[in-house]
Amino acid sequence: MRLLILLLATSLFAAEHKIKPGDDPQAVMDAAAPGDKLTFLPGLHQHGLKKHRSILYVDKSVEIELMAGATLKLADDACKLEKVGEITTDQDAGKKLDDLEIGGDYDLSGAREFTIVTDSEGKDGKPDTFSWGDKFNDTSHKRVPITGDWQELSRGVKVRFGSRTGHNVRSVWYVSYDGPEAYGIRIGHGRQPEVISGVRITGKGTIDMNASHNVQPGFLVKNINACVLAHGRVRNVLVEGITMTDTNRSVMAYGEHTGKFLPGGKVGPGESFDAENITVQFTRTLNPNGSGYLLGHPSFRGQLRNFRCNFNYMDTKTTSIEPNFNLDGYEVIGNVIKSGGEAIHCWRHSKNGVIADNLRVGDNTFMRVINTGAPRGWEPPMPPIAKNNLNAMGSRTSGPQTSLEPKPFGRRLLVSDYVGNKVAIVAADGRVEWSTPAERPQDSWLLPNGNVLFSHVKGAKEVKPDQSVAWEYVADAKTEIQGCQPLADGRVLVVECGPGRLLEIGRDGKIAKEIKVPLTPTIRTHEQMRGCRKTADGRYLVSAKGDRAVLELSGDGKLLRKQPVNGDVHDVRELADGNWLVALGEGDGVVEYDKSGQTVWKIGRDEVTDNHLYLASSVERLANGNTLVMNWLGHGHLGATAQIFEVDAQKKLVRQFTDHRQFTSINHIQVLE
């Protein structure tokens, strides 16, 4: 397992910048080029806040390594108590009126959470009343009439309601006087227009937010401290191996939205800045005065998709792992959790999650590992798939348990993991023999010379076993490459979306042949095509995803046949008898058509025992007549079921590949037998 992770963390960088204690890491980051590596050498790297209230702000694809003995630490007194308060109104959506203002001159007597609750509705011309206190959930001052003017509470703080009447009982506001937010390593500032992709934070060092010597934000305010924050259009981030300590939260990730916030989590028209494909694994959170991971945020409301939080150690005072608002598709697997509060708390509307094989330790009160819920007026979370989550001292006798421990598939495979951003060779017993990074790979092929050819979103590449590049085609920046195939003459067939064409690329990297595919012009780039194949006699079979059809073209590009299909077709294979075996994406599963276009065999989405077919991304017919189907688990279904399954002619399940520890969403394989 560790060998796989090391391989995934290995990449070729244009330059390595070694940062010594005392160097300005932000200056080094600003001067670095995309693809560079920043290495923090052993020692104390203690700094104040710079861009976007972070010690180090990341706006490009880089690897950041914290070497063993290196500590990136916030300076003492970088965050001081502020006079300006913040109102938190998002705790429930039951308010008829949300009209509270704050003012006055706070006396800076320490961090405080004022609590304000309406406790009666006026009748016969009388005003509504409220209760208040200067601590969290303290409402010792009761039945105070609302005047509609400034009313003094304590410590110089004043409040004003916009209306004397019309509030409903138990409407709640919290007013926080505290310190400003701060971040250790921040990726994105929320509304950056361009995507920040391919950031890796690795090593055996530590990020220390020094909460013991800085005034912290209150736990109810919008912006709170974190060792690592991914915010806005941020994709393909890996956080691995590091230790995070003395902070409000160790890791936070969420999107951003410009629309007006509406009750219950809804949002008005606007632009969404979404984060996706983030992995945190093999880290340590040592935070006995704070929390762990926050995944999604009700005060930002952009989307967060495909978050993996696996094999970490957590020691926190309050909630360790919190799948929260607008989180779609997540894994929480194999974590060891010591928490004074909740271990895993699914809060507000998170969905499509897998929570498995987590162990809660150090708790003799027999608390559950997983809790779910939502404030009044908010949509509750979708129940996650939960398996084998144990309290070490209190749940081992709760009945039979199952586990996501992967079982050997029994066939050697070359695997393209689209969301996992890698191509790998997997032995029949499940061991990963070899792996190479690849950005959203589609097709992959083991060549006779032992090299691996694969397509990725920006081109196609042939990689040697030692990770060096033997051949490469780099596509135009405005296109997407969504497939490839090695050809008998040494060329490579490349599927180019945007211009909508098939290219045969020579070993010199130049276009030797171009076939313009007759696609509907209005279909956007990402939806045009997927796996396309050139036959032995020179024809082309095109998976016209957006047109929901399979196209057969002659060697010079003439349309010979158009087979409409019920789905966004992802792959087509021509069988020995001339039939077509087609994977229909999120459509009707897998279908075999004869030469006249009639269906002669199919696998529906719920025909295989315990294996709902979410998205059929690829299909292969074996020599023994069995059929292999790739069950792509993106779009919110990470970890939901098998990634690959094999069935016989009667659609009986023969074997399945279910390895959510090492792979995310597999969309293409090659059987290496």
Coordinates of N, CA, C and O in Angstrom, one line a residue, residues 2-85:
R2 N 1.9 1.3 0.9 CA 2.7 2.4 0.9 C 3.5 2.6 -0.4 O 3.7 3.8 -0.8
L3 N 3.8 1.5 -1.1 CA 4.5 1.7 -2.3 C 3.6 2.4 -3.3 O 4.1 3.3 -4.1
L4 N 2.3 2.0 -3.3 CA 1.4 2.7 -4.2 C 1.4 4.2 -3.9 O 1.4 5.1 -4.8
I5 N 1.2 4.6 -2.7 CA 1.1 6.0 -2.3 C 2.4 6.8 -2.7 O 2.3 7.9 -3.2
L6 N 3.5 6.1 -2.5 CA 4.8 6.8 -2.9 C 4.8 7.0 -4.4 O 5.3 8.0 -4.9
L7 N 4.3 6.0 -5.1 CA 4.3 6.1 -6.6 C 3.4 7.3 -7.0 O 3.7 8.1 -7.9
L8 N 2.3 7.4 -6.3 CA 1.3 8.4 -6.7 C 1.9 9.8 -6.4 O 1.6 10.8 -7.0
A9 N 2.7 9.9 -5.3 CA 3.3 11.2 -4.9 C 4.5 11.5 -5.8 O 5.1 12.6 -5.6
T10 N 5.0 10.6 -6.6 CA 6.2 10.9 -7.4 C 5.8 11.6 -8.7 O 4.9 11.1 -9.4
S11 N 6.4 12.6 -9.1 CA 6.1 13.3 -10.3 C 7.3 14.0 -10.8 O 8.3 14.2 -10.0
L12 N 7.3 14.5 -12.0 CA 8.4 15.2 -12.5 C 8.1 16.7 -12.4 O 7.1 17.2 -12.9
F13 N 9.0 17.4 -11.8 CA 8.8 18.9 -11.6 C 9.9 19.6 -12.3 O 11.0 19.2 -12.4
A14 N 9.5 20.8 -12.7 CA 10.4 21.7 -13.5 C 11.6 22.1 -12.6 O 12.7 22.2 -13.0
A15 N 11.3 22.4 -11.3 CA 12.4 22.8 -10.4 C 11.9 22.5 -8.9 O 10.8 22.4 -8.6
E16 N 13.0 22.4 -8.1 CA 12.7 22.2 -6.7 C 13.3 23.4 -5.9 O 14.4 23.8 -6.1
H17 N 12.4 24.0 -5.1 CA 12.8 25.2 -4.3 C 12.9 24.7 -2.8 O 11.9 24.4 -2.2
K18 N 14.1 24.8 -2.3 CA 14.3 24.4 -0.9 C 14.2 25.6 0.0 O 14.9 26.6 -0.1
I19 N 13.3 25.5 1.0 CA 13.0 26.6 1.9 C 13.6 26.4 3.2 O 13.2 25.4 3.9
K20 N 14.5 27.2 3.6 CA 15.2 27.1 4.9 C 14.4 27.9 6.0 O 13.7 28.9 5.6
P21 N 14.5 27.5 7.3 CA 13.8 28.4 8.3 C 14.3 29.8 8.2 O 15.5 30.1 8.0
G22 N 13.4 30.7 8.2 CA 13.7 32.1 8.0 C 13.4 32.6 6.6 O 13.2 33.8 6.4
D23 N 13.4 31.8 5.6 CA 13.0 32.2 4.3 C 11.5 32.5 4.2 O 10.7 32.0 5.0
D24 N 11.1 33.4 3.3 CA 9.7 33.8 3.1 C 9.1 32.8 2.2 O 9.3 32.8 0.9
P25 N 8.2 31.8 2.6 CA 7.7 30.8 1.7 C 6.7 31.4 0.7 O 6.7 30.9 -0.4
Q26 N 6.1 32.5 1.0 CA 5.2 33.1 0.0 C 5.9 33.7 -1.2 O 5.5 33.6 -2.3
A27 N 7.1 34.3 -0.9 CA 7.9 34.8 -2.0 C 8.4 33.7 -2.9 O 8.5 33.8 -4.1
V28 N 8.7 32.6 -2.3 CA 9.2 31.4 -3.1 C 8.0 30.9 -3.9 O 8.2 30.6 -5.1
M29 N 6.8 30.8 -3.3 CA 5.6 30.3 -4.0 C 5.3 31.3 -5.2 O 5.1 30.8 -6.3
D30 N 5.4 32.5 -5.0 CA 5.1 33.5 -6.0 C 6.0 33.4 -7.2 O 5.7 33.6 -8.4
A31 N 7.3 33.1 -6.9 CA 8.3 33.0 -8.0 C 8.3 31.6 -8.7 O 8.9 31.5 -9.7
A32 N 7.7 30.6 -8.1 CA 7.7 29.3 -8.6 C 6.8 29.2 -9.8 O 5.8 29.9 -10.0
A33 N 7.1 28.2 -10.7 CA 6.3 27.9 -11.9 C 5.4 26.7 -11.6 O 5.7 25.9 -10.8
P34 N 4.3 26.7 -12.3 CA 3.4 25.5 -12.2 C 4.2 24.2 -12.4 O 5.0 24.1 -13.4
G35 N 4.0 23.2 -11.6 CA 4.8 22.0 -11.7 C 6.0 21.9 -10.8 O 6.6 20.8 -10.6
D36 N 6.4 23.0 -10.2 CA 7.5 23.1 -9.3 C 7.2 22.4 -8.0 O 6.1 22.1 -7.6
K37 N 8.3 22.2 -7.2 CA 8.2 21.6 -5.9 C 8.8 22.5 -4.9 O 9.9 23.0 -5.1
L38 N 8.1 22.7 -3.8 CA 8.6 23.5 -2.7 C 8.8 22.6 -1.5 O 7.9 21.9 -1.0
T39 N 10.1 22.6 -1.0 CA 10.5 21.7 0.1 C 10.8 22.5 1.3 O 11.8 23.3 1.3
F40 N 10.1 22.3 2.4 CA 10.4 22.9 3.7 C 11.4 22.1 4.4 O 11.2 20.9 4.7
L41 N 12.6 22.6 4.6 CA 13.7 21.8 5.2 C 13.4 21.8 6.7 O 12.7 22.6 7.3
P42 N 14.0 20.8 7.4 CA 13.8 20.7 8.9 C 14.1 22.0 9.6 O 15.0 22.7 9.3
G43 N 13.3 22.2 10.6 CA 13.4 23.4 11.5 C 12.1 24.1 11.6 O 11.1 23.7 11.1
L44 N 12.1 25.2 12.4 CA 10.9 26.0 12.6 C 10.7 27.1 11.6 O 11.5 28.0 11.5
H45 N 9.6 27.0 10.8 CA 9.3 28.0 9.8 C 8.1 28.8 10.4 O 6.9 28.5 10.2
Q46 N 8.4 29.9 11.2 CA 7.3 30.6 11.9 C 7.1 32.0 11.2 O 8.1 32.7 11.0
H47 N 5.9 32.2 10.8 CA 5.6 33.4 10.0 C 4.2 34.0 10.4 O 3.4 33.3 10.9
G48 N 4.0 35.2 10.0 CA 2.7 35.8 10.1 C 1.9 35.5 8.9 O 2.2 34.6 8.1
L49 N 0.8 36.2 8.7 CA -0.2 36.0 7.6 C 0.1 36.9 6.4 O 0.5 38.1 6.6
K50 N -0.1 36.3 5.3 CA 0.2 37.1 4.0 C -1.1 37.1 3.2 O -2.2 37.5 3.6
K51 N -1.0 36.5 2.0 CA -2.1 36.6 1.0 C -3.3 35.8 1.6 O -3.2 34.7 2.0
H52 N -4.5 36.4 1.5 CA -5.8 35.8 1.8 C -5.7 35.2 3.2 O -6.2 34.1 3.4
R53 N -5.0 35.9 4.1 CA -4.9 35.5 5.5 C -4.4 34.1 5.7 O -4.8 33.3 6.5
S54 N -3.3 33.8 5.0 CA -2.7 32.5 5.1 C -1.2 32.7 5.2 O -0.6 33.7 4.8
I55 N -0.5 31.7 5.8 CA 0.9 31.7 5.9 C 1.5 31.5 4.5 O 2.4 32.1 4.0
L56 N 0.8 30.5 3.7 CA 1.2 30.2 2.4 C 0.0 30.1 1.5 O -0.9 29.2 1.7
Y57 N -0.2 30.9 0.5 CA -1.3 30.9 -0.4 C -0.9 30.2 -1.7 O 0.1 30.6 -2.3
V58 N -1.7 29.3 -2.2 CA -1.3 28.5 -3.4 C -2.3 28.8 -4.5 O -3.5 28.7 -4.3
D59 N -1.8 29.2 -5.6 CA -2.6 29.5 -6.8 C -2.2 28.8 -8.1 O -2.6 29.2 -9.1
K60 N -1.4 27.7 -7.9 CA -0.9 27.0 -9.1 C -0.6 25.6 -8.7 O -0.6 25.2 -7.6
S61 N -0.4 24.8 -9.7 CA -0.1 23.3 -9.5 C 1.3 23.2 -9.0 O 2.3 23.5 -9.7
V62 N 1.4 22.8 -7.7 CA 2.8 22.6 -7.1 C 2.7 21.4 -6.2 O 1.6 21.0 -5.7
E63 N 3.9 20.9 -5.8 CA 4.0 20.0 -4.7 C 4.7 20.7 -3.6 O 5.7 21.4 -3.8
I64 N 4.1 20.6 -2.4 CA 4.7 21.1 -1.2 C 5.0 20.0 -0.2 O 4.2 19.2 0.2
E65 N 6.3 19.8 0.1 CA 6.8 18.8 1.0 C 7.2 19.4 2.3 O 8.1 20.3 2.3
L66 N 6.7 19.0 3.4 CA 7.2 19.3 4.7 C 8.0 18.2 5.2 O 7.5 17.1 5.6
M67 N 9.3 18.3 5.2 CA 10.2 17.3 5.5 C 10.1 16.9 7.0 O 9.6 17.7 7.8
A68 N 10.4 15.7 7.4 CA 10.4 15.3 8.8 C 11.2 16.4 9.6 O 12.4 16.7 9.3
G69 N 10.7 16.9 10.7 CA 11.3 17.9 11.5 C 11.0 19.3 11.1 O 11.4 20.3 11.8
A70 N 10.3 19.5 9.9 CA 9.9 20.9 9.5 C 8.5 21.2 10.1 O 7.6 20.4 10.0
T71 N 8.4 22.4 10.7 CA 7.1 22.9 11.2 C 6.8 24.2 10.6 O 7.6 25.2 10.8
L72 N 5.7 24.3 9.9 CA 5.2 25.6 9.4 C 4.2 26.1 10.5 O 3.1 25.5 10.7
K73 N 4.6 27.2 11.2 CA 3.8 27.6 12.3 C 3.4 29.1 12.2 O 4.2 29.9 11.8
L74 N 2.2 29.4 12.7 CA 1.8 30.8 12.7 C 2.5 31.5 13.9 O 2.6 31.0 15.0
A75 N 2.9 32.7 13.6 CA 3.6 33.5 14.6 C 2.7 33.9 15.8 O 1.4 33.9 15.7
D76 N 3.3 34.1 17.0 CA 2.5 34.5 18.1 C 1.8 35.8 17.8 O 2.4 36.7 17.2
D77 N 0.6 36.0 18.4 CA -0.2 37.2 18.3 C -0.4 37.7 16.9 O -0.6 39.0 16.7
A78 N -0.4 36.8 15.9 CA -0.8 37.2 14.6 C -2.3 37.6 14.5 O -2.7 38.3 13.6
C79 N -3.1 37.0 15.4 CA -4.5 37.2 15.4 C -4.9 37.8 16.8 O -4.7 37.1 17.8
K80 N -5.4 39.0 16.8 CA -5.8 39.7 18.1 C -7.3 39.8 18.1 O -8.0 39.8 17.1
L81 N -7.8 40.0 19.3 CA -9.2 40.3 19.6 C -9.6 41.5 18.8 O -9.0 42.6 18.9
E82 N -10.8 41.4 18.2 CA -11.3 42.6 17.4 C -12.6 43.1 18.0 O -13.4 42.4 18.6
K83 N -12.8 44.4 17.8 CA -14.0 45.1 18.3 C -15.3 44.8 17.5 O -16.4 44.9 18.0
V84 N -15.1 44.4 16.2 CA -16.2 44.2 15.3 C -16.8 42.8 15.5 O -16.1 41.8 15.5
G85 N -18.1 42.8 15.8 CA -18.8 41.5 16.0 C -19.3 40.9 14.8 O -19.4 41.6 13.7

